[in-house]
Short mmCIF file of C-alpha atoms in Angstrom, two decimals:
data_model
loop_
_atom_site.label_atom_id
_atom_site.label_comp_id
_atom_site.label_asym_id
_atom_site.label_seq_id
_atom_site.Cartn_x
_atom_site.Cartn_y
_atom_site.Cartn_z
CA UNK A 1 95.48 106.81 124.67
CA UNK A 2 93.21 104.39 126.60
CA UNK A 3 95.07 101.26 126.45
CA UNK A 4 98.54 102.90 127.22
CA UNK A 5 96.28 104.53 130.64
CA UNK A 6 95.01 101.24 131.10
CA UNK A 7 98.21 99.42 130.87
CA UNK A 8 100.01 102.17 133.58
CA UNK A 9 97.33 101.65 136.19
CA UNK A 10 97.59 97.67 135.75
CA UNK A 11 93.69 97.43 135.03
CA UNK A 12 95.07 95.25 132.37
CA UNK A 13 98.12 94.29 131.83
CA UNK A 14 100.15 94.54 127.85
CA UNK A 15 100.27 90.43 128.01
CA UNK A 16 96.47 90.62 128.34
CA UNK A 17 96.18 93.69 125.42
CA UNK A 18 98.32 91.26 123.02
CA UNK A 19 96.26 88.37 123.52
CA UNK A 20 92.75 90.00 122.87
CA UNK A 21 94.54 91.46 119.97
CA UNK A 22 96.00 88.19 118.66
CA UNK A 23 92.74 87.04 119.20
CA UNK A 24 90.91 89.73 117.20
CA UNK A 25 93.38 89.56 114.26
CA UNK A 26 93.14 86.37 113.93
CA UNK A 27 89.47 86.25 113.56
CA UNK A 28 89.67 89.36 111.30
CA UNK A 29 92.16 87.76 109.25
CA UNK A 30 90.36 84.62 107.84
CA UNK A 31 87.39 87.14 107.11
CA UNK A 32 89.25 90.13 105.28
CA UNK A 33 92.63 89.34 104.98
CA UNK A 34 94.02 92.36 106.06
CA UNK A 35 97.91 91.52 107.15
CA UNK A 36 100.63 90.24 104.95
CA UNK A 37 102.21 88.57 108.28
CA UNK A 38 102.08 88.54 112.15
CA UNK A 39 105.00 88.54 114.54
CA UNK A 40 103.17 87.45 117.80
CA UNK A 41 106.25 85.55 119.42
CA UNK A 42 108.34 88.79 119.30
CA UNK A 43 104.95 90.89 120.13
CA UNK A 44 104.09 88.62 122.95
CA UNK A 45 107.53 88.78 124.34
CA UNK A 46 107.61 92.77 124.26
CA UNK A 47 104.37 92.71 126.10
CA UNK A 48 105.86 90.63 128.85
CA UNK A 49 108.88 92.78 129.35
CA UNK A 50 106.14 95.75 129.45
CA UNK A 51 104.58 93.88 132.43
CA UNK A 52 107.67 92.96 134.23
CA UNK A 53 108.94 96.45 134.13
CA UNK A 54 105.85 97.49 136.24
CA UNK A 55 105.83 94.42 138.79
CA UNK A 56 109.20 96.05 139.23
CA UNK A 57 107.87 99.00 140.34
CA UNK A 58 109.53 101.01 137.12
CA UNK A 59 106.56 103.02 136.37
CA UNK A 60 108.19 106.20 136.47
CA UNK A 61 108.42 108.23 133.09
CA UNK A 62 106.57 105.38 130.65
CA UNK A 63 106.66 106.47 127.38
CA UNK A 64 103.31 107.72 125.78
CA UNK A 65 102.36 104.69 123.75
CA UNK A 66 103.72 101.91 126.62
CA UNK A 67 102.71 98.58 125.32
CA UNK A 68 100.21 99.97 122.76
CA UNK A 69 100.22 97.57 119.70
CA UNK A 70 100.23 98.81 116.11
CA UNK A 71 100.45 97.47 112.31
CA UNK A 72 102.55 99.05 110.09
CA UNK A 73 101.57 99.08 106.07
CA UNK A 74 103.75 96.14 104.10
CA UNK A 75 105.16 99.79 102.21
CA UNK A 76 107.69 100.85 104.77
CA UNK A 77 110.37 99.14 106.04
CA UNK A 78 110.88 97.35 109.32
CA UNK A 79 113.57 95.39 110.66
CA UNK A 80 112.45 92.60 112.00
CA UNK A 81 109.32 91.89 109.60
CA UNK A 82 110.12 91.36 105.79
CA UNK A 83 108.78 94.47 103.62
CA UNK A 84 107.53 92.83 100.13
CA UNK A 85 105.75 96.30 98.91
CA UNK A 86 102.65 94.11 98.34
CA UNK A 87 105.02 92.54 95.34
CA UNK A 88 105.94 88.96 94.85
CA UNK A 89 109.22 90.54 93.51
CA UNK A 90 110.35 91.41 97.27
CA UNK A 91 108.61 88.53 99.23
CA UNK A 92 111.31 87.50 101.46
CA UNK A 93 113.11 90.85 101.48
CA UNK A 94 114.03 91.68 104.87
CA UNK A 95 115.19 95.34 105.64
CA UNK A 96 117.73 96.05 108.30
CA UNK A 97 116.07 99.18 109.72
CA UNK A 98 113.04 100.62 110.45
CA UNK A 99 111.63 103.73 108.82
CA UNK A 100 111.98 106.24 111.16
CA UNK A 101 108.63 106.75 111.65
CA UNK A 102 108.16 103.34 113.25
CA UNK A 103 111.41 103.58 114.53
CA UNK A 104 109.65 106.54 116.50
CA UNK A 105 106.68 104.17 117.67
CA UNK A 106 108.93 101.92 119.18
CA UNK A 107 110.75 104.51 121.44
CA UNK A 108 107.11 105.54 122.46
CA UNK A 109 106.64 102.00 123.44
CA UNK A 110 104.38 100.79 120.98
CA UNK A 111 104.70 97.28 120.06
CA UNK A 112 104.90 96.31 116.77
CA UNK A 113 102.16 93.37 115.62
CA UNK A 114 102.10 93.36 112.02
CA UNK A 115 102.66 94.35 108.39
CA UNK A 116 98.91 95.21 106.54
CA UNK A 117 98.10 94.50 102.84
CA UNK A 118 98.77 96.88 99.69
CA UNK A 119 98.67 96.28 96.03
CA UNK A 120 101.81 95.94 94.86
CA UNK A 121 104.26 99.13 95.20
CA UNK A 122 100.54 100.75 96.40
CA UNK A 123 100.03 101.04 92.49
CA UNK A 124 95.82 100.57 92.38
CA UNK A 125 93.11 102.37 94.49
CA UNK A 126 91.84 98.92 95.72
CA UNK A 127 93.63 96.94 97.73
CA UNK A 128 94.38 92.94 95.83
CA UNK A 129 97.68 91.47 95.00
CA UNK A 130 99.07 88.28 93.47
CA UNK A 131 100.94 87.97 96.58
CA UNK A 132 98.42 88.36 99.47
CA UNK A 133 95.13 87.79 97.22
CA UNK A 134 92.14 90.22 98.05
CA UNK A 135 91.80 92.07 101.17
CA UNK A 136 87.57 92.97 102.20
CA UNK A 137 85.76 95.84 103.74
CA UNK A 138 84.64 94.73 106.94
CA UNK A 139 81.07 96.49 106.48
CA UNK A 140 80.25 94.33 103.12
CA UNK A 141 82.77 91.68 102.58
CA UNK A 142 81.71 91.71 98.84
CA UNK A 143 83.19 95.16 98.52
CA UNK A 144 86.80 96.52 98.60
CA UNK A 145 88.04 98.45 101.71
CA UNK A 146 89.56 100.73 98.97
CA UNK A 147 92.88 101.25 98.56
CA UNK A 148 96.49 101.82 98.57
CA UNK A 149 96.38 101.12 102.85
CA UNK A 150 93.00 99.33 102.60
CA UNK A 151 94.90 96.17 105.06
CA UNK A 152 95.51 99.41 107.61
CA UNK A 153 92.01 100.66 107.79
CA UNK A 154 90.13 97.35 107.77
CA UNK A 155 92.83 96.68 111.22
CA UNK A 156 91.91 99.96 112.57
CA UNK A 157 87.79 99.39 111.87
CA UNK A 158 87.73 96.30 113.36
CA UNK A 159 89.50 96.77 116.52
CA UNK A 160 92.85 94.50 115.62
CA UNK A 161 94.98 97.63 117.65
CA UNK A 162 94.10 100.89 117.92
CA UNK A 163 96.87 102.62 115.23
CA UNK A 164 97.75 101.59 111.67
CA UNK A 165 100.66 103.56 110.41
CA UNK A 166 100.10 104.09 106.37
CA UNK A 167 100.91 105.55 103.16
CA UNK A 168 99.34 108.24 101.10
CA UNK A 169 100.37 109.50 97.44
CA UNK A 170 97.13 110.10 95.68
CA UNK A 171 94.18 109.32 98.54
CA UNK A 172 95.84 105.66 100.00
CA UNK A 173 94.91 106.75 103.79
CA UNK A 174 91.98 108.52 103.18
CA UNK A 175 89.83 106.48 100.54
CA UNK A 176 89.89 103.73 103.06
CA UNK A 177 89.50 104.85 105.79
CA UNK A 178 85.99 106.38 104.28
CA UNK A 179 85.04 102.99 103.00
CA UNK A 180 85.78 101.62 106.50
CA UNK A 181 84.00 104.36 108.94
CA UNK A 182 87.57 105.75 110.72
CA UNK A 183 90.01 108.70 110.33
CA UNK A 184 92.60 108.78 107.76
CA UNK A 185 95.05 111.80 108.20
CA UNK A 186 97.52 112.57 105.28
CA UNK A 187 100.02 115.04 107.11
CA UNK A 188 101.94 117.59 105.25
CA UNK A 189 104.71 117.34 103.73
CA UNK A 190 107.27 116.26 105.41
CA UNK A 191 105.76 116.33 109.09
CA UNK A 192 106.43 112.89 109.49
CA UNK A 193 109.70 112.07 108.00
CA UNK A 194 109.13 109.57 105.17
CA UNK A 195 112.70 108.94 104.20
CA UNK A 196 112.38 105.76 102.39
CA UNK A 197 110.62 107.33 99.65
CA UNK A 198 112.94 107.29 96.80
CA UNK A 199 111.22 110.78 95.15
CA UNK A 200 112.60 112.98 97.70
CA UNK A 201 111.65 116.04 95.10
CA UNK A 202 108.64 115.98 92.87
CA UNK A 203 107.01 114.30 95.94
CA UNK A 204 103.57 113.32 96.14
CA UNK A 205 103.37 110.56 99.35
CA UNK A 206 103.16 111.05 102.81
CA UNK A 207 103.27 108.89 106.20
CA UNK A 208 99.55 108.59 107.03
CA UNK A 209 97.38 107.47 110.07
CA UNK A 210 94.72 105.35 110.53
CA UNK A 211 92.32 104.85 113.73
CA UNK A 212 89.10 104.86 115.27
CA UNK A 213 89.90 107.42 118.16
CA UNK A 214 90.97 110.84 117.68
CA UNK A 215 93.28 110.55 121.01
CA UNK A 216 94.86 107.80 118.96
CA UNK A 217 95.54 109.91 115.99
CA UNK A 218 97.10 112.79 117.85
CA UNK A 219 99.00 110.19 120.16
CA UNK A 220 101.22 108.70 116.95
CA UNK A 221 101.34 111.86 115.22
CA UNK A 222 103.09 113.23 118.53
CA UNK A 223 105.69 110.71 118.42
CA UNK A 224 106.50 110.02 115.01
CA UNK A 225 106.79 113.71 113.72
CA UNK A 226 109.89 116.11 113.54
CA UNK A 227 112.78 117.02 111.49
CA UNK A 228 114.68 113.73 110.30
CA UNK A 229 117.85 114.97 107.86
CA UNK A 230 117.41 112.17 105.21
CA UNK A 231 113.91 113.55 104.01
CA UNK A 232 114.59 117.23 103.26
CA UNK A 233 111.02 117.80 103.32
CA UNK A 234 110.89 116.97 107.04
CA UNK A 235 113.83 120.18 108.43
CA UNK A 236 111.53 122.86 109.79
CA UNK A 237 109.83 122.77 113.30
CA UNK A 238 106.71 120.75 113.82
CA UNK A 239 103.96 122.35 116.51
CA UNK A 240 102.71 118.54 118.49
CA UNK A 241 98.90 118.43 118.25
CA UNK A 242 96.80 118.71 121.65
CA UNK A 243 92.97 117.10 122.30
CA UNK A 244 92.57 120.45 123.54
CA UNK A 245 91.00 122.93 120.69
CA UNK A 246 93.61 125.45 119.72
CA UNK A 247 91.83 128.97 120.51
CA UNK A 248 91.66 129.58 116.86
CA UNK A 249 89.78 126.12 116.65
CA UNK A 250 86.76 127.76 118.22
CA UNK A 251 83.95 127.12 115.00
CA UNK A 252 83.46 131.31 115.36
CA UNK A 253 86.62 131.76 114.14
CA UNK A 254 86.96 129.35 111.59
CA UNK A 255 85.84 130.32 107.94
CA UNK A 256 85.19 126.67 105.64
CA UNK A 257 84.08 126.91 101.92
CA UNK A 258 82.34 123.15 100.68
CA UNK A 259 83.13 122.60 97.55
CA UNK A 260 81.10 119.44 96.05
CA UNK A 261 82.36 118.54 93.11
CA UNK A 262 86.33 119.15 93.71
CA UNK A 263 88.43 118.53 90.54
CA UNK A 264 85.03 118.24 88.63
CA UNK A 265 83.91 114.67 89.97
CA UNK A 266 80.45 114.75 90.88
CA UNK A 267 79.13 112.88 94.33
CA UNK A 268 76.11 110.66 94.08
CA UNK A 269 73.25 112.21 95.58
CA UNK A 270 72.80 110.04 98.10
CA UNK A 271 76.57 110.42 99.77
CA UNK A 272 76.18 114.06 98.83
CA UNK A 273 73.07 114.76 101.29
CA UNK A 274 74.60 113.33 104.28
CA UNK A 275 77.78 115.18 103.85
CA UNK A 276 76.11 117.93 103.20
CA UNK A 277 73.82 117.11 106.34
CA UNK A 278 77.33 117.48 108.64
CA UNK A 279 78.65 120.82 106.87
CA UNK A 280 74.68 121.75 107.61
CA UNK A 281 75.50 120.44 111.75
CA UNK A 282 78.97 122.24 111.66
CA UNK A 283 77.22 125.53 110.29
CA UNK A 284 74.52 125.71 113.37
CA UNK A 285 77.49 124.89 115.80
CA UNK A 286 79.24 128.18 114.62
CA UNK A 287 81.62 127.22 111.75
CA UNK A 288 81.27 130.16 108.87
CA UNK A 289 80.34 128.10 105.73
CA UNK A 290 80.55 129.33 102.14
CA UNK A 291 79.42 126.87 99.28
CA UNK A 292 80.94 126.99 95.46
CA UNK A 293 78.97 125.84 93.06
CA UNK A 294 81.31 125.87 90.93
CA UNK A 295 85.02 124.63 91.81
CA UNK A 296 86.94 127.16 92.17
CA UNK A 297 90.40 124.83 92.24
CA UNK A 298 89.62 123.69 88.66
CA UNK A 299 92.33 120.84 88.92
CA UNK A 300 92.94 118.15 86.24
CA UNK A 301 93.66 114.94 88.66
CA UNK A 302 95.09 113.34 85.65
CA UNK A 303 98.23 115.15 86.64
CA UNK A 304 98.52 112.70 89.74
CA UNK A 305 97.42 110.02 88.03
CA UNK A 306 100.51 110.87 85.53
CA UNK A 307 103.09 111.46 87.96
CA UNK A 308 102.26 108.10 90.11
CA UNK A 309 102.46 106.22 86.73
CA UNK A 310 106.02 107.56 85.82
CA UNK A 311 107.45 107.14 89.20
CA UNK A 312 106.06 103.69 88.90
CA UNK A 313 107.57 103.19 85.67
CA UNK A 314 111.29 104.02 87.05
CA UNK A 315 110.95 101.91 90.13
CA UNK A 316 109.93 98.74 87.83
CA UNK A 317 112.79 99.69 85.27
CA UNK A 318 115.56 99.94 88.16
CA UNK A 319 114.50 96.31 88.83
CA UNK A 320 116.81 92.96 88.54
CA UNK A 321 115.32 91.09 84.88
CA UNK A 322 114.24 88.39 87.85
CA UNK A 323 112.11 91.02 89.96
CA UNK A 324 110.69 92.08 87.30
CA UNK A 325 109.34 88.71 86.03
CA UNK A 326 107.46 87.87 88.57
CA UNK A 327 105.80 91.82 88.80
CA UNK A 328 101.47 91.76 88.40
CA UNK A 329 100.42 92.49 85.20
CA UNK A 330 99.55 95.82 85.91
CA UNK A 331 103.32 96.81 86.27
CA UNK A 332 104.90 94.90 83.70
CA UNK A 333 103.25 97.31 81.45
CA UNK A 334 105.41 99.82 82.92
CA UNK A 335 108.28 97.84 81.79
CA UNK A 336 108.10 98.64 78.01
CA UNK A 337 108.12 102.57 75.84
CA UNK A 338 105.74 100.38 74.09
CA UNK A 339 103.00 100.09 76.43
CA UNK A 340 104.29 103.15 78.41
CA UNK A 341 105.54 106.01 77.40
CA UNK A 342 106.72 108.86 79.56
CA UNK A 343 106.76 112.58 77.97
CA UNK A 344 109.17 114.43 80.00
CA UNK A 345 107.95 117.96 78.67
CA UNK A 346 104.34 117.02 79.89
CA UNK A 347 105.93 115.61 83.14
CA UNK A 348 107.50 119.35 83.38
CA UNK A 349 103.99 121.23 82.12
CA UNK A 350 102.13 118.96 84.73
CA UNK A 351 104.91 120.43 87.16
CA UNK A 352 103.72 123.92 86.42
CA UNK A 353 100.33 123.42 86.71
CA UNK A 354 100.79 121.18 89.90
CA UNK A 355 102.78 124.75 91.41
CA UNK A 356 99.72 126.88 89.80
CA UNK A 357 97.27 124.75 91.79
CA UNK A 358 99.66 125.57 95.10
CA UNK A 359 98.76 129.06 94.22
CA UNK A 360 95.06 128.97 93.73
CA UNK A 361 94.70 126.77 97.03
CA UNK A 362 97.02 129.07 98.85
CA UNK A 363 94.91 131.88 97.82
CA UNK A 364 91.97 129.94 99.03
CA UNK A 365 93.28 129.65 102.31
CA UNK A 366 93.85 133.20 103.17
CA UNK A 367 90.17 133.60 103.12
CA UNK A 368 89.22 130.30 104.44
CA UNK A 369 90.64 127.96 107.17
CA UNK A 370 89.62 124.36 105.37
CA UNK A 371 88.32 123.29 102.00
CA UNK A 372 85.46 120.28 102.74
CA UNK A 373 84.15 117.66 99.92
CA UNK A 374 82.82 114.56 100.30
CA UNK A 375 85.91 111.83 100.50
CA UNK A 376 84.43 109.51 98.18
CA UNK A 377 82.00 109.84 95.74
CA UNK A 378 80.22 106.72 95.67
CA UNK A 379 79.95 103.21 97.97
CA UNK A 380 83.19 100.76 97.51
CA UNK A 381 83.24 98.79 94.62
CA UNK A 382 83.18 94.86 94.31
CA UNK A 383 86.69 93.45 95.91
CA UNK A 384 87.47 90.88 93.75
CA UNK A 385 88.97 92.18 90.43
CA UNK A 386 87.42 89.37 88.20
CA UNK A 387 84.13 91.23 89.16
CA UNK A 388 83.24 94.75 87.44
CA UNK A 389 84.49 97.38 90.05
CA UNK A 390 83.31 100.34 88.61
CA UNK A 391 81.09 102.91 90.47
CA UNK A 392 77.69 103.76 90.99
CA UNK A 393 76.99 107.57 90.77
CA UNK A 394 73.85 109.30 90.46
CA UNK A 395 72.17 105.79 88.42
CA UNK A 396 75.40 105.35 86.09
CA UNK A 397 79.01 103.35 86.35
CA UNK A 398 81.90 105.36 86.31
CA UNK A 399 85.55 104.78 86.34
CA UNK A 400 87.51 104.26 89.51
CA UNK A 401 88.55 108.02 88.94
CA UNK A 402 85.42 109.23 89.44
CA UNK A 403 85.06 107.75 93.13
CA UNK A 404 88.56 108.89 94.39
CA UNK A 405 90.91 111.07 92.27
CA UNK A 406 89.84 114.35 93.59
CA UNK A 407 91.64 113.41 96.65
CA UNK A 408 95.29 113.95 94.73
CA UNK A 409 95.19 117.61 95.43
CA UNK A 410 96.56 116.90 99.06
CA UNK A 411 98.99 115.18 97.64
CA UNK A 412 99.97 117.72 94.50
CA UNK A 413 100.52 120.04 96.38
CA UNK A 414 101.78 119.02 100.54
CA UNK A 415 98.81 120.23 102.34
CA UNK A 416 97.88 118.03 104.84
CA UNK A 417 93.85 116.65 104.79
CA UNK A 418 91.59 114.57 106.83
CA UNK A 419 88.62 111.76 106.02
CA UNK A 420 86.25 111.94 109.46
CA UNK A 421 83.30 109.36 108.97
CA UNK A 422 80.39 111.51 109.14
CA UNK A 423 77.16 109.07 109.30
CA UNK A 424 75.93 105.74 107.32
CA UNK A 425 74.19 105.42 103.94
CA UNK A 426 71.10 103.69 103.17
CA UNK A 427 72.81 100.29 102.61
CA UNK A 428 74.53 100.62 105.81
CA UNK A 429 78.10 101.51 104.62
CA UNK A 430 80.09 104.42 106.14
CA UNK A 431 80.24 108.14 104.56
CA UNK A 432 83.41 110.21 104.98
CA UNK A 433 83.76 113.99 105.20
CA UNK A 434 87.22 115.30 103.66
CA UNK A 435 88.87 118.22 105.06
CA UNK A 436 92.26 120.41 103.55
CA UNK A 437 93.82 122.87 105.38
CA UNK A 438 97.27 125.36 105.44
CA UNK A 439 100.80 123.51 105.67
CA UNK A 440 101.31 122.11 109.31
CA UNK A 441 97.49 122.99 110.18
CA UNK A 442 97.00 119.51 111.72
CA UNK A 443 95.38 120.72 114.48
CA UNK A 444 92.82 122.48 112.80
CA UNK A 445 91.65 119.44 111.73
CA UNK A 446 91.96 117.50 114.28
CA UNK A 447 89.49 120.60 116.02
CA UNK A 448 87.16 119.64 113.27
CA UNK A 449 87.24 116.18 113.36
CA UNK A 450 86.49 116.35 117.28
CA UNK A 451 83.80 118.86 116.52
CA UNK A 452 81.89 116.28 114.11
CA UNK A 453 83.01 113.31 116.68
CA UNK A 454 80.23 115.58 118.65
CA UNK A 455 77.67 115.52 116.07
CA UNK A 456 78.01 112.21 114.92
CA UNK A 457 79.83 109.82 117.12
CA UNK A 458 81.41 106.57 115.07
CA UNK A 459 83.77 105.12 117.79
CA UNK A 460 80.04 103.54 118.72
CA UNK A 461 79.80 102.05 115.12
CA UNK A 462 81.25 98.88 114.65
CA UNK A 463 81.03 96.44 111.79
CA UNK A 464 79.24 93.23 112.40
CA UNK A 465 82.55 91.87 112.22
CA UNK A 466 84.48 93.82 114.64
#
């Protein structure tokens, strides 16, 4: 990680990093609102103690993230920054621990600078909230970043630290990070430990990354993964990813099928051609690519859509009467069997059809070492929520669904997937490429994702903003 090298060799020192980064957020902040809350005193002070320790001469053994800053999403605990879950409901709650994910960043020596925005308890796509208002896409402040970690990627995009740790249960990491031009990984399963989710079985979220750099990405995922005992999902041996391809990462070896339309959602032309451009790039540079034109997953995202709803609806029913008065609209419906009502035998079908997908992707994967789609299948929509924010594909407005819900199948069934930016449309607003692979096959695509860095270079393309 360049500004952990940088800080070592006293080009610049971690006071200096905090202040251009102070700096940065705090211009980023009045134009996309993209934190809940800042910490800068404690930040500031961490920074000095990074400095003093080298005056001192104790540069011997510096942990791999020394005085590197990073935001954490307002979803996960920390405990020295209140958590609210993007919810008026938990405003001033303060936690007294970290999750041990950023528990992990800390012993890397990665200072902690922030908590980014979320709708509340991540529930929408887009990322608004009664609590911290409406957060904006850097490229087009008009349009939404997308959503559940849209405060995360809008940080990462515009340079306000180098890592954003995130969330993602149906797309959060990923549909962001494509609306904002960076990489969004959603690990498997369990290879970060993600304890403080309260579905330990009949999971669907994962800790997620956000950055520009791909020596960032494998950085964080080095130190926060590994087997943690309170998330069962987490006790098995993790391989730590390396810049260096794997020797199975050479493109001859590796097989990809493009599917275009995964879980039947159609791309809009436009996005389509310049993903379809990259697969095009990755063929001539020796990647094997087979095409479906038909999908060959045939998965009903409703099933995610389903599950997120019902876990929704027992968080908001565990609630005090007083959290759950001041709740947003959107989850007070959750409240009532009136306005929601939760079939537990289609809760258990959707279970066997979420394992039959496992299957078919499984059997996918013996032939083929990634699955690639477009991430998103149209540009952002509008950001404020007054506004219509349905999507433009192919000359007709679609549902929210339509743009993102494909996505779900990384989370359905654990396998971990990637959004690389992969060029700019015709308005100027980034594209992303979406990758799956096998359980724990990070480093494939991190392979791929430095293989289209080499194609199409956006650590060069900055918003206006940034």
């Amino acid at each position: 990680m360049q500004i952990a090298a940088l800080i070592r060799t006293q080009q610049m020192s971690a006071l200096e990093v905090m202040a251009a980064t102070r700096q940065q957020a705090e211009r980023i902040q009045v134009a996309c609102n993209p934190f809940v809350s800042f910490n800068w005193e404690r930040a500031m002070t961490q920074a000095r103690q990074c400095d003093q320790r080298l005056s001192a001469g104790d540069s011997a053994a510096l942990p791999a993230l020394f005085g590197v800053p990073f935001s954490v999403k307002d979803l996960l605990n920390t405990r020295d920054m209140c958590t609210s879950y993007g919810s008026r409901a938990f405003q001033h709650y303060q936690p007294d621990k970290d999750v041990v994910a950023v528990s992990r960043l800390r012993a890397a020596g990665a200072i902690l600078i922030g908590k980014t925005t979320t709708p509340e308890f991540a529930a929408k796509v887009l990322t608004d909230s009664e609590l911290t208002g409406i957060t904006r896409n850097p490229w087009d402040t008009q349009r939404s970043p997308g959503g559940s970690s849209g405060g995360a990627c809008v940080a990462a995009a515009t340079g306000v630290g180098p890592l954003a740790v995130s969330t993602d249960g149906g797309g959060s990491a990923r549909i962001p990070a494509a609306a904002c031009g960076i990489l969004g990984l959603k690990v498997t399963m369990g290879a970060i430990p993600h304890e403080s989710w309260p579905f330990h079985y009949g999971n669907n979220s994962s800790i997620s990354i956000n950055c520009r750099h791909i020596e960032d990405l494998v950085a964080s995922f080095n130190a926060m993964s590994g087997a943690h005992t309170l998330d069962p999902w987490s006790r098995r041996a993790t391989t730590k990813l390396s810049l260096a391809p794997s020797p199975q990462g050479s493109p001859n070896r590796k097989k990809i099928l493009f599917i275009p339309a995964l879980g039947g959602q159609p791309c809009d032309q436009k996005i389509l051609t310049l993903v379809q451009q990259t697969v095009t790039d990755l063929q001539r540079a020796g990647y094997q690519v087979d095409q479906a034109n038909s999908d060959p997953l045939a998965f009903d995202p409703g099933i995610a859509m389903q599950l997120m709803a019902a876990n929704l609806a027992a968080r908001v029913r565990a609630m005090t009467p007083q959290q759950q008065e001041l709740l947003g609209s959107g989850l007070k419906v959750l409240l009532s069997e009136k306005t929601f009502r939760s079939d537990g035998v289609r809760l258990q079908a959707d279970a066997m059809a979420r394992s039959q997908l496992y299957d078919r992707l499984e059997g996918l994967l013996t032939d083929y070492a990634m699955i690639l789609t477009p991430t998103l299948n149209a540009q952002p929509p509008q950001a404020d929520p007054t506004q219509d924010q349905r999507v433009l594909i192919n000359g007709e407005q679609q549902g929210l669904a339509s743009w993102w819900s494909h996505l779900s199948i990384a989370n359905l069934t654990g396998h971990p997937a990637i959004s690389i930016p992969c060029g700019m449309d015709e308005d100027g607003l980034p594209v992303g490429l979406h990758a799956l692979a096998g359980w724990d096959a990070e480093q494939t695509l991190v392979d791929l994702a430095a293989q289209v860095q080499r194609l199409y270079d956006w650590t060069y393309q900055l918003p206006t903003l940034a």
